[in-house]
Amino acid sequence: MLEDLDALSRRIQKVVQLAQGLQAERQTLRARIHQLETECQMLKTQQAQERDAFSQMSQRAAQHDHELQAVRAETEQARSALETRVRDQQQHADALQRRLDATQEDYGRLSAVAVDAQKQIELILERLPGAEV
């Protein structure tokens, strides 16, 4: 019977050791669960912050796109206005060039007429009585 009691005592010790081991393992698992829950909460917080940052960046990108479109439209209007002004100035310059060409032609004709008139005046003056020959 003592042997049975010794065997029972050993079995009880093994059960106690197993229970203590299970308790230690349980505490380890609880600590790990707590650590994982904390990590999960941190990741959720980080995800929320990143979602907010992404939302803000998306809004800024949309605002920049809108501003860029406005600047492009303004630039296109300015370019169109400048092209119109260049065409108008070119037409004005062409008109002035035609007037200059016509004026130069008139000047050339008038110069030739003036030279002819001067020659005729000299001929007439030479034929007048008392003219020096």
C-alpha atoms as a printed R data frame, in Angstrom:
    type eleno elety resid chain resno      x       y        z
1   ATOM     1    CA   MET     A     1  0.000   0.000    0.000
2   ATOM     2    CA   LEU     A     2  2.902   2.300    0.624
3   ATOM     3    CA   GLU     A     3  4.011   1.631   -2.854
4   ATOM     4    CA   ASP     A     4  0.601   2.614   -4.092
5   ATOM     5    CA   LEU     A     5  0.763   5.763   -2.027
6   ATOM     6    CA   ASP     A     6  4.257   6.532   -3.385
7   ATOM     7    CA   ALA     A     7  3.023   5.932   -6.917
8   ATOM     8    CA   LEU     A     8 -0.008   8.073   -6.220
9   ATOM     9    CA   SER     A     9  2.234  10.757   -4.711
10  ATOM    10    CA   ARG     A    10  4.437  10.696   -7.817
11  ATOM    11    CA   ARG     A    11  1.396  10.930  -10.065
12  ATOM    12    CA   ILE     A    12  0.034  13.817   -8.017
13  ATOM    13    CA   GLN     A    13  3.428  15.552   -8.255
14  ATOM    14    CA   LYS     A    14  3.382  15.020  -12.022
15  ATOM    15    CA   VAL     A    15 -0.161  16.390  -12.199
16  ATOM    16    CA   VAL     A    16  0.892  19.378  -10.045
17  ATOM    17    CA   GLN     A    17  3.937  19.932  -12.271
18  ATOM    18    CA   LEU     A    18  1.756  19.667  -15.367
19  ATOM    19    CA   ALA     A    19 -0.776  22.058  -13.804
20  ATOM    20    CA   GLN     A    20  2.018  24.486  -12.925
21  ATOM    21    CA   GLY     A    21  3.425  24.136  -16.440
22  ATOM    22    CA   LEU     A    22 -0.020  24.736  -17.900
23  ATOM    23    CA   GLN     A    23 -0.479  27.736  -15.624
24  ATOM    24    CA   ALA     A    24  2.879  29.165  -16.727
25  ATOM    25    CA   GLU     A    25  1.991  28.477  -20.347
26  ATOM    26    CA   ARG     A    26 -1.410  30.100  -19.769
27  ATOM    27    CA   GLN     A    27  0.264  33.202  -18.320
28  ATOM    28    CA   THR     A    28  2.676  33.283  -21.266
29  ATOM    29    CA   LEU     A    29 -0.234  32.976  -23.705
30  ATOM    30    CA   ARG     A    30 -2.184  35.696  -21.872
31  ATOM    31    CA   ALA     A    31  0.852  37.977  -22.027
32  ATOM    32    CA   ARG     A    32  1.230  37.175  -25.737
33  ATOM    33    CA   ILE     A    33 -2.498  37.841  -26.328
34  ATOM    34    CA   HIS     A    34 -2.209  41.151  -24.475
35  ATOM    35    CA   GLN     A    35  0.872  42.031  -26.535
36  ATOM    36    CA   LEU     A    36 -0.935  41.103  -29.775
37  ATOM    37    CA   GLU     A    37 -4.019  43.097  -28.763
38  ATOM    38    CA   THR     A    38 -1.827  46.121  -28.033
39  ATOM    39    CA   GLU     A    39 -0.040  45.669  -31.359
40  ATOM    40    CA   CYS     A    40 -3.393  45.275  -33.129
41  ATOM    41    CA   GLN     A    41 -4.669  48.490  -31.544
42  ATOM    42    CA   MET     A    42 -1.483  50.317  -32.567
43  ATOM    43    CA   LEU     A    43 -1.869  49.026  -36.128
44  ATOM    44    CA   LYS     A    44 -5.514  50.153  -36.180
45  ATOM    45    CA   THR     A    45 -4.450  53.595  -34.969
46  ATOM    46    CA   GLN     A    46 -1.694  53.718  -37.579
47  ATOM    47    CA   GLN     A    47 -4.137  52.607  -40.273
48  ATOM    48    CA   ALA     A    48 -6.587  55.355  -39.264
49  ATOM    49    CA   GLN     A    49 -3.787  57.939  -39.345
50  ATOM    50    CA   GLU     A    50 -2.621  56.721  -42.754
51  ATOM    51    CA   ARG     A    51 -6.219  56.740  -44.024
52  ATOM    52    CA   ASP     A    52 -6.557  60.359  -42.840
53  ATOM    53    CA   ALA     A    53 -3.227  61.292  -44.435
54  ATOM    54    CA   PHE     A    54 -4.265  59.586  -47.677
55  ATOM    55    CA   SER     A    55 -7.585  61.422  -47.613
56  ATOM    56    CA   GLN     A    56 -5.829  64.740  -47.081
57  ATOM    57    CA   MET     A    57 -3.348  63.988  -49.856
58  ATOM    58    CA   SER     A    58 -6.182  62.995  -52.176
59  ATOM    59    CA   GLN     A    59 -7.946  66.264  -51.429
60  ATOM    60    CA   ARG     A    60 -4.728  68.213  -52.019
61  ATOM    61    CA   ALA     A    61 -4.120  66.342  -55.267
62  ATOM    62    CA   ALA     A    62 -7.666  67.120  -56.422
63  ATOM    63    CA   GLN     A    63 -7.190  70.762  -55.456
64  ATOM    64    CA   HIS     A    64 -3.857  70.892  -57.307
65  ATOM    65    CA   ASP     A    65 -5.478  69.301  -60.370
66  ATOM    66    CA   HIS     A    66 -8.226  71.907  -60.251
67  ATOM    67    CA   GLU     A    67 -5.678  74.719  -59.894
68  ATOM    68    CA   LEU     A    68 -3.599  73.238  -62.711
69  ATOM    69    CA   GLN     A    69 -6.641  73.109  -64.987
70  ATOM    70    CA   ALA     A    70 -7.430  76.734  -64.126
71  ATOM    71    CA   VAL     A    71 -3.850  77.784  -64.881
72  ATOM    72    CA   ARG     A    72 -3.910  75.843  -68.154
73  ATOM    73    CA   ALA     A    73 -7.175  77.518  -69.170
74  ATOM    74    CA   GLU     A    74 -5.764  80.926  -68.252
75  ATOM    75    CA   THR     A    75 -2.567  80.168  -70.155
76  ATOM    76    CA   GLU     A    76 -4.564  79.058  -73.184
77  ATOM    77    CA   GLN     A    77 -6.588  82.276  -73.079
78  ATOM    78    CA   ALA     A    78 -3.410  84.355  -72.771
79  ATOM    79    CA   ARG     A    79 -1.786  82.416  -75.626
80  ATOM    80    CA   SER     A    80 -4.848  82.889  -77.804
81  ATOM    81    CA   ALA     A    81 -4.952  86.610  -76.988
82  ATOM    82    CA   LEU     A    82 -1.235  86.940  -77.760
83  ATOM    83    CA   GLU     A    83 -1.620  85.078  -81.055
84  ATOM    84    CA   THR     A    84 -4.483  87.386  -82.006
85  ATOM    85    CA   ARG     A    85 -2.383  90.390  -81.048
86  ATOM    86    CA   VAL     A    86  0.577  89.069  -83.059
87  ATOM    87    CA   ARG     A    87 -1.673  88.592  -86.113
88  ATOM    88    CA   ASP     A    88 -3.067  92.101  -85.697
89  ATOM    89    CA   GLN     A    89  0.414  93.568  -85.308
90  ATOM    90    CA   GLN     A    90  1.638  91.597  -88.330
91  ATOM    91    CA   GLN     A    91 -1.269  92.893  -90.414
92  ATOM    92    CA   HIS     A    92 -0.535  96.428  -89.215
93  ATOM    93    CA   ALA     A    93  3.175  95.979  -90.011
94  ATOM    94    CA   ASP     A    94  2.285  94.609  -93.470
95  ATOM    95    CA   ALA     A    95  0.007  97.605  -94.096
96  ATOM    96    CA   LEU     A    96  2.751  99.993  -92.984
97  ATOM    97    CA   GLN     A    97  5.255  98.191  -95.219
98  ATOM    98    CA   ARG     A    98  2.894  98.554  -98.203
99  ATOM    99    CA   ARG     A    99  2.466 102.244  -97.411
100 ATOM   100    CA   LEU     A   100  6.249 102.632  -97.100
101 ATOM   101    CA   ASP     A   101  6.769 100.836 -100.425
102 ATOM   102    CA   ALA     A   102  4.136 103.048 -102.090
103 ATOM   103    CA   THR     A   103  5.686 106.160 -100.544
104 ATOM   104    CA   GLN     A   104  9.138 105.149 -101.763
105 ATOM   105    CA   GLU     A   105  7.767 104.546 -105.250
106 ATOM   106    CA   ASP     A   106  6.092 107.964 -105.152
107 ATOM   107    CA   TYR     A   107  9.347 109.495 -103.890
108 ATOM   108    CA   GLY     A   108 11.262 107.837 -106.713
109 ATOM   109    CA   ARG     A   109  8.783 109.127 -109.318
110 ATOM   110    CA   LEU     A   110  8.724 112.595 -107.765
111 ATOM   111    CA   SER     A   111 12.531 112.649 -107.666
112 ATOM   112    CA   ALA     A   112 12.650 111.712 -111.338
113 ATOM   113    CA   VAL     A   113 10.011 114.349 -112.144
114 ATOM   114    CA   ALA     A   114 11.925 116.922 -110.083
115 ATOM   115    CA   VAL     A   115 15.164 116.098 -111.936
116 ATOM   116    CA   ASP     A   116 13.351 116.383 -115.285
117 ATOM   117    CA   ALA     A   117 11.749 119.657 -114.182
118 ATOM   118    CA   GLN     A   118 15.119 120.971 -113.053
119 ATOM   119    CA   LYS     A   119 16.612 120.094 -116.452
120 ATOM   120    CA   GLN     A   120 13.728 121.769 -118.250
121 ATOM   121    CA   ILE     A   121 14.068 124.861 -116.077
122 ATOM   122    CA   GLU     A   122 17.779 124.969 -116.857
123 ATOM   123    CA   LEU     A   123 17.037 124.620 -120.584
124 ATOM   124    CA   ILE     A   124 14.459 127.405 -120.411
125 ATOM   125    CA   LEU     A   125 16.829 129.613 -118.441
126 ATOM   126    CA   GLU     A   126 19.560 129.006 -121.025
127 ATOM   127    CA   ARG     A   127 17.269 130.132 -123.855
128 ATOM   128    CA   LEU     A   128 16.275 133.349 -122.216
129 ATOM   129    CA   PRO     A   129 17.840 136.443 -123.601
130 ATOM   130    CA   GLY     A   130 20.776 137.537 -121.523
131 ATOM   131    CA   ALA     A   131 21.506 134.119 -120.249
132 ATOM   132    CA   GLU     A   132 25.052 133.128 -119.945
133 ATOM   133    CA   VAL     A   133 25.986 130.482 -122.403
